[in-house]
XYZ file of C-alpha atoms in Angstrom:
444
model
C 64.201 119.365 101.232
C 66.420 122.023 102.522
C 66.368 124.046 99.056
C 63.427 125.126 96.865
C 64.213 124.947 93.370
C 62.197 125.503 90.045
C 58.992 126.196 91.537
C 58.553 122.983 93.530
C 55.286 122.830 95.247
C 55.706 121.046 98.597
C 52.123 122.020 99.816
C 50.331 120.514 96.981
C 52.714 117.567 97.281
C 51.587 116.889 100.758
C 47.870 116.253 99.607
C 49.143 112.969 97.883
C 48.674 111.658 101.590
C 44.832 111.909 100.815
C 45.034 108.960 98.229
C 47.365 106.636 100.501
C 45.995 103.537 102.128
C 48.408 103.861 104.996
C 50.182 107.035 106.602
C 52.906 106.603 109.068
C 54.188 109.631 111.215
C 57.398 109.378 112.899
C 57.669 112.147 115.615
C 60.405 110.647 117.949
C 63.980 110.933 117.111
C 66.347 107.838 117.731
C 69.315 109.922 117.255
C 69.307 112.838 119.421
C 69.887 112.907 123.132
C 67.303 114.637 125.408
C 69.619 117.675 125.823
C 70.026 118.078 122.010
C 66.136 117.766 121.499
C 65.756 120.554 123.868
C 68.294 122.603 121.866
C 66.775 121.977 118.656
C 63.218 123.065 120.144
C 64.816 126.263 121.676
C 66.786 127.175 118.692
C 63.738 126.627 116.275
C 61.717 128.862 118.532
C 64.208 131.618 118.362
C 64.712 131.385 114.698
C 60.964 131.450 113.840
C 60.165 133.928 116.645
C 57.559 131.649 118.143
C 56.358 130.845 121.525
C 57.248 127.116 121.064
C 60.291 127.170 122.994
C 60.043 125.484 126.378
C 61.762 128.325 128.259
C 59.385 131.006 126.855
C 56.225 129.761 128.651
C 57.801 128.028 131.731
C 57.560 124.479 130.739
C 59.627 122.068 132.961
C 62.679 121.153 131.336
C 63.423 117.399 131.092
C 66.925 117.885 130.131
C 69.829 120.169 130.742
C 70.634 122.306 127.710
C 74.115 122.824 128.991
C 74.853 119.140 128.075
C 74.337 119.945 124.338
C 76.487 123.241 124.104
C 79.945 124.097 124.085
C 80.825 127.514 122.726
C 84.094 129.326 122.059
C 86.103 130.309 125.253
C 85.889 134.080 125.911
C 89.449 134.742 125.295
C 89.271 133.181 121.925
C 86.194 134.943 120.667
C 88.075 138.054 119.190
C 89.575 137.025 116.014
C 88.741 134.484 113.453
C 92.014 132.648 113.822
C 91.463 132.114 117.630
C 88.046 130.574 116.878
C 89.747 128.133 114.402
C 92.560 127.265 117.166
C 89.656 126.602 119.698
C 87.936 124.368 117.004
C 91.036 122.371 116.630
C 92.004 122.182 120.201
C 88.375 121.126 121.086
C 88.501 118.351 118.600
C 91.911 117.183 119.790
C 90.689 117.092 123.255
C 87.618 114.918 122.216
C 89.921 112.386 120.244
C 93.029 112.253 122.253
C 91.745 113.189 125.722
C 88.282 111.493 125.732
C 88.781 108.640 123.206
C 86.182 109.760 120.498
C 86.618 108.228 117.181
C 87.485 111.023 114.453
C 84.687 109.560 112.311
C 82.178 110.878 115.062
C 83.319 114.477 114.549
C 82.158 116.803 111.725
C 83.491 120.474 111.359
C 80.738 122.348 109.243
C 80.740 125.978 107.808
C 78.097 127.525 105.739
C 80.632 128.177 102.996
C 84.034 126.270 102.930
C 86.449 128.274 100.997
C 89.926 127.054 100.192
C 91.473 129.309 102.837
C 89.136 128.284 105.575
C 89.587 124.475 104.814
C 93.357 124.906 104.656
C 93.215 126.602 108.116
C 91.284 123.931 109.591
C 93.030 121.004 108.106
C 96.415 122.070 109.046
C 95.479 123.014 112.782
C 94.034 119.527 112.937
C 97.116 117.754 111.145
C 99.299 119.561 113.320
C 97.366 117.757 116.331
C 97.744 114.526 114.664
C 94.176 114.323 113.689
C 93.242 112.619 110.163
C 90.797 114.602 108.091
C 88.937 114.434 104.621
C 86.687 117.103 103.146
C 83.719 117.068 100.665
C 82.930 119.971 98.461
C 80.576 118.965 95.606
C 80.427 122.441 94.013
C 84.226 122.284 93.313
C 85.461 121.126 90.112
C 88.212 118.416 90.207
C 90.469 120.695 88.322
C 90.650 123.053 91.059
C 91.953 120.336 93.437
C 95.705 120.466 93.821
C 96.047 116.559 93.766
C 94.127 116.634 90.401
C 96.286 119.354 88.960
C 99.391 117.568 90.058
C 98.367 114.277 88.117
C 97.557 116.240 85.071
C 100.957 117.901 85.147
C 102.697 114.603 85.689
C 100.736 113.189 82.674
C 102.001 115.971 80.440
C 105.516 115.045 81.724
C 105.298 111.439 81.041
C 103.957 111.908 77.373
C 106.298 114.322 75.728
C 105.101 112.888 72.290
C 101.938 114.916 72.894
C 103.925 118.074 72.069
C 101.508 120.641 73.614
C 101.425 124.220 71.915
C 102.748 127.248 74.006
C 99.241 127.698 75.257
C 99.030 124.137 77.002
C 102.809 123.811 77.665
C 104.037 122.651 80.901
C 105.263 125.517 83.247
C 107.807 125.540 85.925
C 105.203 126.778 88.350
C 102.923 123.861 87.564
C 105.724 121.218 88.105
C 106.772 122.967 91.547
C 103.118 123.007 92.659
C 102.716 119.181 91.451
C 105.852 118.071 93.464
C 104.517 119.856 96.669
C 101.102 118.204 96.271
C 102.630 114.758 95.802
C 105.721 114.682 97.927
C 105.056 114.526 101.605
C 106.622 117.561 103.553
C 107.829 119.333 100.647
C 107.641 123.151 100.477
C 107.098 125.327 97.509
C 110.509 127.214 98.149
C 112.459 123.943 97.678
C 110.036 122.780 94.907
C 110.715 125.807 92.846
C 114.421 125.678 93.341
C 114.650 122.163 92.287
C 112.554 122.731 89.103
C 114.457 125.872 88.333
C 117.717 123.724 88.334
C 116.531 120.489 86.917
C 113.971 121.270 84.299
C 115.530 122.216 81.221
C 114.593 121.640 77.498
C 111.173 120.574 78.263
C 112.226 117.535 80.593
C 113.323 116.878 84.157
C 116.963 115.899 85.174
C 118.076 113.612 87.875
C 118.779 115.253 91.395
C 121.758 112.680 91.723
C 123.552 114.633 88.945
C 123.473 117.755 90.512
C 127.144 118.668 91.492
C 126.565 121.982 93.474
C 126.827 121.168 97.165
C 125.164 124.153 98.306
C 122.154 123.578 96.215
C 122.018 120.016 97.163
C 121.947 120.955 100.824
C 119.233 123.473 100.366
C 116.998 120.953 98.691
C 118.252 118.220 101.111
C 118.969 114.613 100.209
C 115.675 113.173 101.364
C 113.646 115.389 98.896
C 116.190 114.760 96.215
C 116.046 111.006 96.686
C 112.219 111.024 96.332
C 112.199 113.343 93.330
C 114.681 110.811 91.709
C 112.243 107.728 92.360
C 109.620 109.864 90.878
C 111.525 110.672 87.897
C 112.742 107.049 87.478
C 109.228 105.963 87.378
C 108.260 108.434 84.587
C 111.213 107.516 82.585
C 110.368 103.824 82.887
C 106.832 104.528 81.954
C 107.969 106.396 78.737
C 110.117 103.503 77.768
C 107.040 101.226 77.367
C 103.863 101.504 75.480
C 101.473 104.452 76.533
C 98.455 103.584 78.565
C 94.952 105.002 78.455
C 94.906 108.204 80.530
C 92.825 106.777 83.271
C 95.041 103.579 83.523
C 98.131 105.967 83.675
C 96.625 107.832 86.606
C 95.544 104.466 88.364
C 99.248 103.193 87.714
C 100.925 106.380 88.977
C 98.817 106.732 92.018
C 99.294 102.945 93.057
C 102.797 102.367 92.143
C 104.432 105.619 93.294
C 102.269 108.340 94.815
C 100.585 106.009 97.518
C 104.058 104.705 98.682
C 105.710 105.991 101.978
C 107.289 109.410 101.249
C 104.257 110.638 99.109
C 101.377 112.461 100.212
C 98.689 109.997 98.879
C 100.068 107.317 101.151
C 97.946 108.785 104.202
C 95.734 111.360 102.510
C 92.057 110.494 102.483
C 91.188 113.807 100.373
C 93.854 112.843 97.857
C 92.605 109.313 97.208
C 88.952 110.377 96.900
C 90.239 113.066 94.346
C 92.168 110.557 92.362
C 89.340 108.071 92.175
C 87.068 110.907 90.816
C 89.620 111.799 88.336
C 90.244 108.364 87.116
C 86.448 107.770 86.903
C 86.210 111.202 84.776
C 89.138 110.185 82.384
C 87.556 106.573 81.978
C 84.154 108.305 80.981
C 85.737 110.610 78.523
C 87.843 107.840 77.017
C 84.767 105.447 76.695
C 82.838 108.129 75.065
C 85.431 109.384 72.423
C 86.057 105.860 71.520
C 82.343 105.572 70.342
C 82.327 108.840 68.392
C 85.807 109.480 67.288
C 87.912 106.320 67.803
C 90.931 107.833 65.928
C 91.553 110.598 68.689
C 94.275 110.340 71.246
C 91.783 110.405 74.399
C 94.613 111.464 76.892
C 95.768 114.364 74.832
C 92.253 115.631 74.087
C 91.279 115.081 77.678
C 94.141 117.261 79.144
C 93.484 119.911 76.449
C 89.701 120.314 77.207
C 90.470 120.465 80.896
C 93.002 123.414 80.280
C 90.598 125.071 78.070
C 87.825 124.909 80.752
C 85.560 122.967 78.427
C 85.766 119.826 80.565
C 85.278 120.647 84.260
C 85.215 116.975 85.516
C 82.843 117.865 88.154
C 81.219 114.909 89.826
C 78.846 114.418 92.823
C 80.507 113.143 96.048
C 79.256 109.633 95.987
C 81.878 108.788 98.519
C 80.126 110.393 101.243
C 78.746 107.122 102.154
C 82.180 105.936 102.909
C 83.335 106.827 106.404
C 87.071 106.755 106.818
C 88.104 107.235 110.517
C 88.803 110.703 110.011
C 87.229 114.266 110.850
C 84.948 115.348 108.001
C 85.255 119.006 107.121
C 82.457 120.223 104.891
C 79.822 122.708 103.986
C 76.952 122.180 106.080
C 74.530 121.411 103.212
C 76.939 118.680 101.951
C 76.646 116.864 105.329
C 72.886 117.308 105.465
C 72.450 115.717 102.082
C 74.894 112.741 103.330
C 72.196 112.007 106.208
C 74.640 110.655 108.436
C 74.560 111.154 112.323
C 77.489 111.738 114.374
C 78.260 112.258 118.037
C 79.730 115.900 117.644
C 79.345 118.813 115.357
C 81.394 121.867 115.094
C 79.607 124.795 113.540
C 82.183 127.298 112.565
C 81.388 130.960 111.972
C 77.873 130.899 113.380
C 77.927 134.594 112.732
C 78.077 134.168 109.259
C 74.757 135.160 107.230
C 75.253 132.449 104.780
C 73.770 129.923 107.058
C 70.326 131.171 106.159
C 70.739 132.718 102.933
C 69.114 131.311 99.803
C 70.744 130.888 96.328
C 70.549 134.282 94.292
C 67.818 133.355 91.633
C 66.494 136.748 90.372
C 65.102 135.394 87.324
C 63.807 132.018 88.686
C 62.756 132.727 92.062
C 61.331 129.324 93.147
C 58.709 130.834 95.441
C 57.259 133.270 92.915
C 57.241 130.284 90.203
C 55.376 128.000 92.753
C 51.571 127.716 92.380
C 51.093 128.961 96.023
C 52.290 132.389 94.967
C 49.466 134.727 94.289
C 49.581 136.025 90.789
C 50.752 139.714 90.586
C 52.083 139.779 94.108
C 55.525 141.533 94.440
C 58.243 140.026 96.016
C 59.283 142.184 99.022
C 62.216 142.458 101.675
C 59.586 141.010 104.138
C 59.106 137.950 101.962
C 62.975 137.487 101.757
C 63.254 137.793 105.637
C 60.679 135.150 106.232
C 62.134 132.779 103.563
C 65.670 133.170 105.299
C 64.173 132.293 108.654
C 62.572 129.234 107.180
C 65.651 128.131 105.083
C 67.878 128.765 108.565
C 65.457 126.576 110.512
C 65.305 123.846 108.067
C 69.066 123.718 107.958
C 69.610 123.904 111.680
C 66.849 121.477 112.651
C 68.327 118.960 110.051
C 71.764 119.312 111.509
C 70.580 118.817 114.989
C 68.595 115.766 114.165
C 71.947 114.335 112.970
C 73.816 115.001 116.292
C 73.683 112.521 119.034
C 75.552 114.280 121.893
C 76.856 117.813 121.592
C 77.127 120.883 119.342
C 80.197 123.201 119.404
C 79.362 126.698 118.663
C 82.438 128.505 117.037
C 82.120 132.299 116.543
C 84.439 135.340 116.777
C 84.033 139.209 116.989
C 85.845 139.608 113.568
C 85.383 137.405 110.472
C 88.256 136.193 108.328
C 88.447 139.575 106.460
C 88.551 141.495 109.686
C 84.870 142.889 109.783
C 82.380 142.410 112.315
C 79.216 140.481 111.240
C 76.344 139.075 113.077
C 73.914 136.648 111.371
C 70.612 135.350 112.224
C 71.978 132.150 113.488
C 74.358 133.907 115.846
C 71.226 136.217 117.025
C 69.284 132.927 117.657
C 72.071 131.138 119.714
C 72.728 134.377 121.764
C 68.876 134.215 122.380
C 68.728 130.643 123.450
C 71.745 131.090 125.931
C 70.249 134.630 127.389
C 66.948 132.741 128.044
C 68.846 129.850 129.500
C 70.762 132.032 131.887
C 67.578 133.918 132.911
C 65.803 130.689 133.598
C 68.617 129.252 135.743
C 68.845 132.738 137.789
C 65.149 132.587 138.131
C 65.181 129.191 139.447
C 67.914 129.903 141.846
C 65.952 133.057 143.219
C 62.924 130.997 143.800
C 64.997 128.282 145.352
């Protein structure tokens, strides 16, 4: 376990082995190379400030630590964007220069914000590297691909007649077009919508007479827009489908075709599948308790109200497309999947060892191991942070076969300097390793 919640008592849980007929202890890793194993020992020793690290008391090394470590080039360590450039360049070198499969590379961060994800994915895609990401704490409605389908569903069902609170806005349509049409930028999408969205409905690009505007939007984007509009009009001419079947039909017949983003987007496909599951579950539930309701209309309205977040666990983590995974570190840990190469982005961020803020339900105080009446202090917080960081780093290293890429920069994405516990531990390992090499050369 990497997190302690609700007063879980792991110490008492271990007493169960006393009533077991057979106890099997597995000490040897079948994943880590000798170099990664050595890195695990040294990093753990630095984090916990113990003397277990081989270099601290002179045990002979059976592996070269350098084989397990690559770190940001000195000229790319100053700014956060330089570190991201180095990450993308290093991944491209592994894939295009050394023949490494993209599925054997993961890029991990303690926290994966929208801006960080976009910065990484855009850099990788610019180098012709396929990617996908997993963020289980993020509701589907916050995903651009899901919002695009919800907007297109409103356009395809004018009979729902949403009130002004839920009405379609031009900005929503422009964002939807950007999300579904490959290569379309927001400027062209906004211009297209401003011209062709009138009286609550879209009009064909082919009927636009202004040659200057046609040239600004371009014929290619206009043709794809007309294809999408023709599909929506053909759907409106038939019998309405349940909302989940509408999403499936739209994604399969139109948005997964060449020229649209779902044609090659692993992330978009995962999000659409989750959205379809969410809509299907909602429809089946309402059919049991209120069969007279239009489930599609109610589904979209409840999402707009924030009542239904359509948040589902990422079961797709077991499915491994041939693409680089970009994910929070704990999401990757819970997937229990080994890879050849791991990139740890922003190793100087303090969130690597930070526990969730739980002032009213501190799991350590709620545990049976906590002495009654004892006050939680800063020293306890520091000790727990070290344990959390050590568990996370040990878990990551035990899921790495060959090499760790440490990405760090002097300034973070907000422009401030920060040095977290992981950065200090990595620096300590590198310093001791350099001193050991210098000492060995002197004796030689």
